XYZ file of N, CA and C in Angstrom:
525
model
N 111.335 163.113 88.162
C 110.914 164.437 88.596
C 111.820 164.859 89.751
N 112.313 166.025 89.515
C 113.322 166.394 90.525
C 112.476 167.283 91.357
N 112.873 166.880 93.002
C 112.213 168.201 94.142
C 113.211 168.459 94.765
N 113.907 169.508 94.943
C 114.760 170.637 96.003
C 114.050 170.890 97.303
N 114.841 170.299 98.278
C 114.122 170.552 99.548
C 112.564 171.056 99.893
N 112.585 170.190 99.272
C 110.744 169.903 99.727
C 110.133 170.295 99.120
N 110.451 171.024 97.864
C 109.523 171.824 96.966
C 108.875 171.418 95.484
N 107.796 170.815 95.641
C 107.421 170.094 94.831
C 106.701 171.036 93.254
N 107.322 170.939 92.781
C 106.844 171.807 91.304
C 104.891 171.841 90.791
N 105.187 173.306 90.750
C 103.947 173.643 90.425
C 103.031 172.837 89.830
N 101.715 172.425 89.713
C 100.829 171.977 88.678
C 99.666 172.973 88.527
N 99.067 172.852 87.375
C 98.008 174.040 86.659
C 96.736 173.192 87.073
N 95.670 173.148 87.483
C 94.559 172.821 87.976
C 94.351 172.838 86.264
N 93.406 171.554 85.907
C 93.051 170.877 84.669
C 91.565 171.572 84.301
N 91.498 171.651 83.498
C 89.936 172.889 82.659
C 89.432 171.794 82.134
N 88.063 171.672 82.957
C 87.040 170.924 82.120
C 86.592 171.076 81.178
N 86.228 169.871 80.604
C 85.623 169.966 79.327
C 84.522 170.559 79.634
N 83.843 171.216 78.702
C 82.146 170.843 78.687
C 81.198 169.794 79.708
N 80.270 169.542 80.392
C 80.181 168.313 80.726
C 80.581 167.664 81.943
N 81.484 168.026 81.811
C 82.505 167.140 82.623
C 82.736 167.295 84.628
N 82.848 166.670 85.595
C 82.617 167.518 86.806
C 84.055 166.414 87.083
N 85.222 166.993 88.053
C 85.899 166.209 88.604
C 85.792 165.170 89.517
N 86.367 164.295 89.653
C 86.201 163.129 90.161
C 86.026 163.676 92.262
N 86.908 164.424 92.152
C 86.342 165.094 93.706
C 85.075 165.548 94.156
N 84.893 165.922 92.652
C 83.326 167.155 92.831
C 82.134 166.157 92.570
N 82.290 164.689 92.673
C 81.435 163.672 91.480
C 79.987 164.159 92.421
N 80.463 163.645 93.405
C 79.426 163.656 94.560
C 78.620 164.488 95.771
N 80.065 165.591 95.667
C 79.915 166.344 96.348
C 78.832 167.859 95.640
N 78.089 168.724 96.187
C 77.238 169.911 95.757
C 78.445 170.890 95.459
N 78.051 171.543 94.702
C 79.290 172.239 93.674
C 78.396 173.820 93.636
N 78.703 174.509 93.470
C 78.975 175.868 93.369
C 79.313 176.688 92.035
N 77.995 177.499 91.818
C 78.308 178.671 90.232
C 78.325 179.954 90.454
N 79.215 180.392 90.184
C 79.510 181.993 89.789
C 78.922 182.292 88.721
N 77.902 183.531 88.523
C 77.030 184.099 87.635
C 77.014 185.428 87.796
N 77.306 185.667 86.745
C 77.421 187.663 86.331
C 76.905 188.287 85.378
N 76.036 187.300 84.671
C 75.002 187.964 83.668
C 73.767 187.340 83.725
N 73.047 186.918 82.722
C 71.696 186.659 82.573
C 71.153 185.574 83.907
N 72.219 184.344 84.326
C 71.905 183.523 85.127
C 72.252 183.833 86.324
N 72.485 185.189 86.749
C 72.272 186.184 88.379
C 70.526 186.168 88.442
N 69.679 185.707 87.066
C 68.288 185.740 87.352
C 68.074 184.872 87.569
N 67.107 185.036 89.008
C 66.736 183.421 89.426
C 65.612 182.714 88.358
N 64.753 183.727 87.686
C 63.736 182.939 86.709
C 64.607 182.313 85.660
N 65.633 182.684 85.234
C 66.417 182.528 84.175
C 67.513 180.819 84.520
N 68.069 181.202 85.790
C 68.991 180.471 86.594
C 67.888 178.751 86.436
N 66.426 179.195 86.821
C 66.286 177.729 87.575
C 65.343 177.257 86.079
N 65.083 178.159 85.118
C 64.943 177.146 83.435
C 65.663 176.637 83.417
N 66.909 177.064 82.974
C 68.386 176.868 82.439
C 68.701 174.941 83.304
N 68.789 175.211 84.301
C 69.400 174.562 85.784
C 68.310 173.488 86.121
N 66.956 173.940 85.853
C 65.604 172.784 85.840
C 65.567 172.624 87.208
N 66.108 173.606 88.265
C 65.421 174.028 89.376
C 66.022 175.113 90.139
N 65.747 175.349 91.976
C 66.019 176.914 91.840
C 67.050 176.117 93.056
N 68.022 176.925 93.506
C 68.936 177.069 94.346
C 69.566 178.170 95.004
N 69.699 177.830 96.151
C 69.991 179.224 97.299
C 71.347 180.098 96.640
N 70.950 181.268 97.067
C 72.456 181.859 96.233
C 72.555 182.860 97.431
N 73.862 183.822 96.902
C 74.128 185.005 97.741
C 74.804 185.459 96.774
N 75.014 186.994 97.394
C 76.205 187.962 96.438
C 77.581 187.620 96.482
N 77.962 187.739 95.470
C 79.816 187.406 95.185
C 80.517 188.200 94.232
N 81.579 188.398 94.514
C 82.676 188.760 93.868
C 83.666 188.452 93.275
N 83.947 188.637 91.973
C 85.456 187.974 91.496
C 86.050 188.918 91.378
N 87.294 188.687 91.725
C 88.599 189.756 91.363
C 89.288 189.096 90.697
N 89.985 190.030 89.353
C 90.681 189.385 88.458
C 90.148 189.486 87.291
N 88.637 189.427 87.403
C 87.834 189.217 86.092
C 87.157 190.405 85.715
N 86.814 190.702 84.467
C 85.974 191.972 84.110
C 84.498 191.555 83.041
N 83.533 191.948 83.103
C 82.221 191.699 82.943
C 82.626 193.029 81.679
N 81.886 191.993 80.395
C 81.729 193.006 79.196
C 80.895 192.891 78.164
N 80.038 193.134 77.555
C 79.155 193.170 76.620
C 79.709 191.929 75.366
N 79.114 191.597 74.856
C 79.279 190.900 73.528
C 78.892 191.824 72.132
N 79.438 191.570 70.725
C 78.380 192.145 70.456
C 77.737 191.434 69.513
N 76.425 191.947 69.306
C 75.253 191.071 68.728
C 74.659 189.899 69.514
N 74.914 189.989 71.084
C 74.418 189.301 71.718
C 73.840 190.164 73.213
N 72.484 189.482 73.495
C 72.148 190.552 74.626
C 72.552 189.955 76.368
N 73.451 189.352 76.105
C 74.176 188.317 77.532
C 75.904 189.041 77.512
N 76.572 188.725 78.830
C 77.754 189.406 78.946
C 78.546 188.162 78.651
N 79.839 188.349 78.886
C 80.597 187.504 79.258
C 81.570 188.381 80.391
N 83.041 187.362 80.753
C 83.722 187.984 81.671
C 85.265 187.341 81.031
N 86.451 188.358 81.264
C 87.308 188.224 80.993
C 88.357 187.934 81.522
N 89.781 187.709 81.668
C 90.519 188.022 82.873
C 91.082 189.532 82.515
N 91.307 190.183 83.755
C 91.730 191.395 84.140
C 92.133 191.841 85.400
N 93.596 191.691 85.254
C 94.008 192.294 86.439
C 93.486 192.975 87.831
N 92.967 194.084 87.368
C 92.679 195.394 88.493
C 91.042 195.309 88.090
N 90.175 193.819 87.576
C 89.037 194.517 87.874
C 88.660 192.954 88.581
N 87.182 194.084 89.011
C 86.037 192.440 89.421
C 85.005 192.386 88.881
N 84.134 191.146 89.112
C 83.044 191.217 88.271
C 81.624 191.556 89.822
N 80.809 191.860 89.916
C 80.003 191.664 91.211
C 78.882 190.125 90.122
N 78.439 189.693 91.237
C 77.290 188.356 90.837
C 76.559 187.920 91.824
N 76.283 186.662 91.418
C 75.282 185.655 92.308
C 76.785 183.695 92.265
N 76.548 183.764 93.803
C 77.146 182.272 93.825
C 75.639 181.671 94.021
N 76.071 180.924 93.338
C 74.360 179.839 93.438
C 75.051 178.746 94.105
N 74.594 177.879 95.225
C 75.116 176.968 95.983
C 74.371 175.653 95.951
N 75.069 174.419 96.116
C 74.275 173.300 96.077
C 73.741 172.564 94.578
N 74.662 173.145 93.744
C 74.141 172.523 92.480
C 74.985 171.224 92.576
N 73.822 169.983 91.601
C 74.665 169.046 91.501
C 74.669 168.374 90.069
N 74.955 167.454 89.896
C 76.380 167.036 88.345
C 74.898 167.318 87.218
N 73.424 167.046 86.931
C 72.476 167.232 86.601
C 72.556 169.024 85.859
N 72.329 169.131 86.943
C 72.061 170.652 86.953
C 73.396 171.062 86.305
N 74.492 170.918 86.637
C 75.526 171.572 85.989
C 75.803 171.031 84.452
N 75.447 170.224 84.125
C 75.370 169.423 83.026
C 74.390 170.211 81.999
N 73.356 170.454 82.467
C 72.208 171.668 81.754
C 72.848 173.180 81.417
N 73.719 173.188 82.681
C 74.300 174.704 82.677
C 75.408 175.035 81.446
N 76.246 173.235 81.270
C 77.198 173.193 80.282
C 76.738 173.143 79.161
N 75.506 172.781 78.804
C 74.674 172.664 77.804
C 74.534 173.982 77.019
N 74.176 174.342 78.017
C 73.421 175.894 77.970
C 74.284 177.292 77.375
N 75.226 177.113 78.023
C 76.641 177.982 77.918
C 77.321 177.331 76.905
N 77.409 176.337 76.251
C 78.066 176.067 74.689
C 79.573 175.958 74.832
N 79.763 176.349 73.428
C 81.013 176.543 73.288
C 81.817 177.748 73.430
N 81.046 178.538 73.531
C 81.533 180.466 73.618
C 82.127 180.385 75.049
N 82.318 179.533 75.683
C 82.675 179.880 77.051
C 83.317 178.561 77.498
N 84.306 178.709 78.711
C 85.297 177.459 79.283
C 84.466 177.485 80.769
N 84.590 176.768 81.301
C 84.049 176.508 82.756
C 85.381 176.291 83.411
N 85.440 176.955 84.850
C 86.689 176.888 84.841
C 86.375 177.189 86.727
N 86.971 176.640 87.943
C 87.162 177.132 89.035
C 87.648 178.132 89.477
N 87.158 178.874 90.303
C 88.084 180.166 90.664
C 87.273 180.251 92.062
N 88.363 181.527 92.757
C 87.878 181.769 94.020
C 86.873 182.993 93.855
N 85.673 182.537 94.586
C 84.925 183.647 95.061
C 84.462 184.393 96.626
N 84.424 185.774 96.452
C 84.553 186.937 97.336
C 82.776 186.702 97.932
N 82.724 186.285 99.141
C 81.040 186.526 99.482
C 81.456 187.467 100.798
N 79.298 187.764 101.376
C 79.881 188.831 102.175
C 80.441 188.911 103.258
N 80.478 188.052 104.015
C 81.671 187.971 105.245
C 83.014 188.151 105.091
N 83.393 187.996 103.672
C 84.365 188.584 103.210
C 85.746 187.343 102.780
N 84.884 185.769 103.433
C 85.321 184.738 103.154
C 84.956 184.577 101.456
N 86.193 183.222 101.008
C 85.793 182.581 99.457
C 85.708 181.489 99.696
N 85.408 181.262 98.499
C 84.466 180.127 98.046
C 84.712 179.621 97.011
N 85.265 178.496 96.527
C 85.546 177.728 95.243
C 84.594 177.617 94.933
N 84.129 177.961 93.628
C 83.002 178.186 92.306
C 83.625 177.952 91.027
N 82.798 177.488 90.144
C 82.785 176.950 88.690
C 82.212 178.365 88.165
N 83.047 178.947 87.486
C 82.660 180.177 86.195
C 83.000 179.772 85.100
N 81.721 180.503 84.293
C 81.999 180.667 82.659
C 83.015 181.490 82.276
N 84.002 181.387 81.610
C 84.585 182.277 81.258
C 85.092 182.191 79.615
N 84.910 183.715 79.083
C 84.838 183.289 77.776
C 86.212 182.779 76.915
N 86.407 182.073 76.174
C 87.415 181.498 75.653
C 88.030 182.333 74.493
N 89.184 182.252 75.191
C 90.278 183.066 74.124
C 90.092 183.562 72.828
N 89.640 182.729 72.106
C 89.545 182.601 70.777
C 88.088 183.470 70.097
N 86.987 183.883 71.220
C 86.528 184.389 71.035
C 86.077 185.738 71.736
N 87.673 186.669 71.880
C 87.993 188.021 72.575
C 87.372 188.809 71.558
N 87.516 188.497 70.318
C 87.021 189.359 68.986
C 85.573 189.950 69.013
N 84.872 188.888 70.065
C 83.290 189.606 70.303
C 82.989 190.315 71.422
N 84.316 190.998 71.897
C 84.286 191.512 73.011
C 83.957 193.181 73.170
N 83.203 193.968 73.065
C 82.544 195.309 73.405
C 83.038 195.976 74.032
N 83.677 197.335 74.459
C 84.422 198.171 75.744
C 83.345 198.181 76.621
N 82.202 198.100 76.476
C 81.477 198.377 78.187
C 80.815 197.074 78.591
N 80.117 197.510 79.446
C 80.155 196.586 80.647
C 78.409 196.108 80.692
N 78.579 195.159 80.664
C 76.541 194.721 80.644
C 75.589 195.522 81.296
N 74.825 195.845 81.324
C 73.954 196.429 82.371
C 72.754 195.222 82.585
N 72.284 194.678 83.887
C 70.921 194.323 84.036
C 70.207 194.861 84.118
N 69.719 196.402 84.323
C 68.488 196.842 84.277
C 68.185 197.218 82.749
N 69.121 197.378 81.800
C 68.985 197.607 80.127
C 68.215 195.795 79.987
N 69.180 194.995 80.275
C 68.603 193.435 79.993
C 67.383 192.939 80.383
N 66.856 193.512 81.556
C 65.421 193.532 82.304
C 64.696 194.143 81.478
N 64.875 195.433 80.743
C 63.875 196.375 80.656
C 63.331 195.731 78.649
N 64.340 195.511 77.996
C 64.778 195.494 76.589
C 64.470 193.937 76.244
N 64.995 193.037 77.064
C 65.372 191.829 77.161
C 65.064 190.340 77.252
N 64.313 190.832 78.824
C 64.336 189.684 79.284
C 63.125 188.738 78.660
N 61.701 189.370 78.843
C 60.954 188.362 78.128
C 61.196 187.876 76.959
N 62.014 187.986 75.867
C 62.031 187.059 75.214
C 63.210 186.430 74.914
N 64.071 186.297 76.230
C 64.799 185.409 76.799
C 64.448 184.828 77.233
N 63.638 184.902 78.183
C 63.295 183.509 79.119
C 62.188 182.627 78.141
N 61.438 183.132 76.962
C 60.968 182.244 76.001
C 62.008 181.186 75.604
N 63.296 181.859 75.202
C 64.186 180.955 74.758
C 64.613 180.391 75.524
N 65.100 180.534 77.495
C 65.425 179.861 77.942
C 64.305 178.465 78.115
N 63.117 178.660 78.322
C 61.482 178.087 78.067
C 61.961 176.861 77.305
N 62.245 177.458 76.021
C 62.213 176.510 75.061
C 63.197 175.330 75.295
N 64.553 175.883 75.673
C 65.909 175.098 76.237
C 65.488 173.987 77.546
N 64.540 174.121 78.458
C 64.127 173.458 79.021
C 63.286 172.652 78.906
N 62.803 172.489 77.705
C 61.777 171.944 77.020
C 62.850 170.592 76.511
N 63.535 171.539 75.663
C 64.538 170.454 75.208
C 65.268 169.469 76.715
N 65.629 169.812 77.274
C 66.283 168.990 78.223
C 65.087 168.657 79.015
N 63.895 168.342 78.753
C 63.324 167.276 79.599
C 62.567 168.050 80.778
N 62.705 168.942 80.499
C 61.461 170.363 81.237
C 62.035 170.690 82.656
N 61.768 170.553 83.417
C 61.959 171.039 84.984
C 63.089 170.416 85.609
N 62.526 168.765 85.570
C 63.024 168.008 86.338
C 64.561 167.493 85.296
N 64.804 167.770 84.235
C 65.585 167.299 83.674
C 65.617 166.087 83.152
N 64.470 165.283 83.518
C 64.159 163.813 83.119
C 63.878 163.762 81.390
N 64.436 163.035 81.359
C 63.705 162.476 79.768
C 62.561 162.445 79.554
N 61.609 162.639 78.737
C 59.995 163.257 78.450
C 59.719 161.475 77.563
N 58.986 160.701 77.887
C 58.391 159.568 77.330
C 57.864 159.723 76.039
């Protein structure tokens, strides 16, 4: 490997699998960026199998857009836009493990910087949807009060049910 006065060649920060938390992050409380359904805390702490402190955040770079035939957003990359959300703070490998669960395959988990309000960032884990499935991508932009009003209860049945499957609250295995 060749370096020119001191300049050591770029590397691409590695995209987790599914699952997966880096060996830095094993131990340490980790951090989610949320811009659709899991900005709800009833929604957030099924999903997650408990609740955690959050605040408002911002991504720049990314754009928030409808799916279609699905009543959840995703987010894209985009230049000149942002997405507004919730950083949820203090999650750990459990909880994010439910979250990877949860979010499938329609989406990459991926680090990025986030905008909170002091105006400092914050390294956060976002969903972001995977290339391959741009084709389900809608021109507008999610709304939560359409998802509240249309939506939500029989989402959170299904999220209900998803927590059921993973062992209810606590995430424990059910005897």
């Amino acid at each position: 490997e060749r370096r020119d006065r001191g300049v050591l060649p770029l590397r691409r920060a590695p995209r987790l699998p599914p699952g997966a938390v880096s060996a830095r992050c094993a131990g340490a409380p980790m951090r989610l960026f949320s811009y659709g359904t899991l900005m709800l805390g009833e929604v957030m702490e099924l999903v997650a199998g408990r609740s955690f402190k959050s605040c408002p955040g911002m991504l720049a770079g990314f754009q928030r857009r409808r799916l279609r035939g699905e009543v959840y957003p995703a987010i894209v990359p985009a230049a000149a836009a942002r997405a507004l959300g919730v950083l949820w703070q203090d999650l750990d490998r459990a909880a994010l493990a439910r979250i990877d669960r949860f979010e499938g395959a329609l989406y990459e988990r991926q680090q990025q910087p986030v905008q909170v309000a002091d105006g400092e960032f914050r390294s956060a884990f976002v969903y972001v949807l995977r290339p391959e499935q741009h084709g389900l991508l809608l021109e507008s932009d999610w709304d939560e009060a359409e998802f509240r009003a249309a939506h939500l209860c029989a989402y959170l049945a299904t999220c209900r049910a998803f927590s059921r499957e993973q062992g209810g609250a606590s995430g424990a295995p059910r005897a």
